[in-house]
Amino acid sequence: MTIIISLLLLASLLPHLTFTAHVNVGIVNGTEAKPHSRPYMVSLQKNREHICGGFLISDQFVLTAAHCWNGKEVLTVVVGAHDLRNSKSSNRIDVLSYKPHPNFTFSSTQNDIMLLGLQEKVELNNVKWISLPKKGEDVATDTVCSVAGWGSQTINGEPTNRLMEANVYIMNNTECGNKWGTFQFSASQMMCTYGHSGSCRYDSGGPLVCGNTAVGVTSFAYDKLCNSPDYPNVYTKISPYLEWILNGSAA
């Protein structure tokens, strides 16, 4: 039986696509993050509505998932936020450049990573970028990591206003490949998590954080159930893309 996956993006954002719609899958069984404890987190917005997560990797570049942008729409990012309704502690910045990975396509799960260049440098005191892994660096199976976002808590739910977070555990690549199949899962480009908590709708593009390092970008999951035990959440592994990120953020 063919398993339908979700690339964690609202189907309504991509009305021109004719293949099976990708849907955005928030943090399940999470807790509210301590305000500004994750100063790298970014809300990616269309028409002032949250659609995806993202994270600062410098004072002018955000890393997110490539499927969060359809190639035409104008997006903004909100930095320094905890409660998206409170504009006093945050700043809205226009996106100057969109750089999805050149080998990303909406018909595939691979290369789901994108750089956003901001119109201006971030300056708020409660904003800071996060470190990236070293080239070839891997995370051991069963390592405790974390995810965060303003996503929903059910597959059909709406985004939350306040940033939520949860601990997750790194899954063995072979086990994840067996669950998803090699057509959808690539061990060289992706990694999976398991546990009681996890990402859900509207959490695409947010970071998978191990220690103080962002090691993955929230990419896809099962479209029928957030944090499914049978089809685990999948993240684009950052380490294979370090050269591309460095070149893109230097341009």
Coordinates of C-alpha atoms in Angstrom, one line a residue, residues 8-9 24 42-45 50-57 61-69 75 77 95 97-101 104 111-117 132 202-207 216-219 236 238 241 244-245:
L8 CA 4.4 19.7 6.5
L9 CA 3.0 22.6 4.4
N24 CA 2.1 20.9 7.2
V42 CA 12.0 32.2 13.6
S43 CA 8.3 32.3 12.5
L44 CA 8.0 32.2 8.7
Q45 CA 4.9 34.1 7.8
H50 CA 2.5 31.6 10.6
I51 CA 3.1 28.9 8.0
C52 CA 6.5 27.4 8.9
G53 CA 9.4 27.5 11.4
G54 CA 13.0 28.5 10.7
F55 CA 16.1 29.4 12.6
L56 CA 18.9 32.0 12.4
I57 CA 22.3 30.7 11.4
F61 CA 20.4 34.3 7.1
V62 CA 17.6 31.9 8.1
L63 CA 17.6 28.1 7.5
T64 CA 14.3 26.5 6.8
A65 CA 12.6 23.8 4.6
A66 CA 12.5 24.3 0.9
H67 CA 8.9 23.2 0.7
C68 CA 7.8 26.2 2.8
W69 CA 8.0 28.5 -0.3
L75 CA 7.3 35.9 2.9
V77 CA 10.2 36.3 9.2
V95 CA 12.9 38.2 3.1
S97 CA 16.5 36.4 -1.1
Y98 CA 15.1 32.8 -1.4
K99 CA 17.6 30.1 -2.0
P100 CA 16.0 26.6 -2.0
H101 CA 18.5 23.8 -2.7
F104 CA 14.9 20.2 -4.4
N111 CA 17.1 18.2 -0.5
D112 CA 14.3 19.8 1.5
I113 CA 16.4 22.8 2.7
M114 CA 16.4 26.5 2.0
L115 CA 18.4 29.6 2.9
L116 CA 16.5 32.9 3.4
G117 CA 18.5 36.1 3.2
L132 CA 25.7 24.2 12.9
Y202 CA 3.1 24.1 10.9
D203 CA 6.5 23.0 12.4
S204 CA 8.2 22.5 9.1
G205 CA 11.5 24.3 8.7
G206 CA 12.2 24.4 12.5
P207 CA 15.5 22.9 13.9
G216 CA 18.4 18.8 11.2
V217 CA 15.6 20.8 9.5
T218 CA 12.0 19.5 10.1
S219 CA 10.9 18.1 6.8
T236 CA 16.9 17.0 6.5
I238 CA 22.3 19.6 7.9
Y241 CA 24.8 20.6 3.1
W244 CA 26.1 24.8 0.1
I245 CA 25.0 26.7 3.2

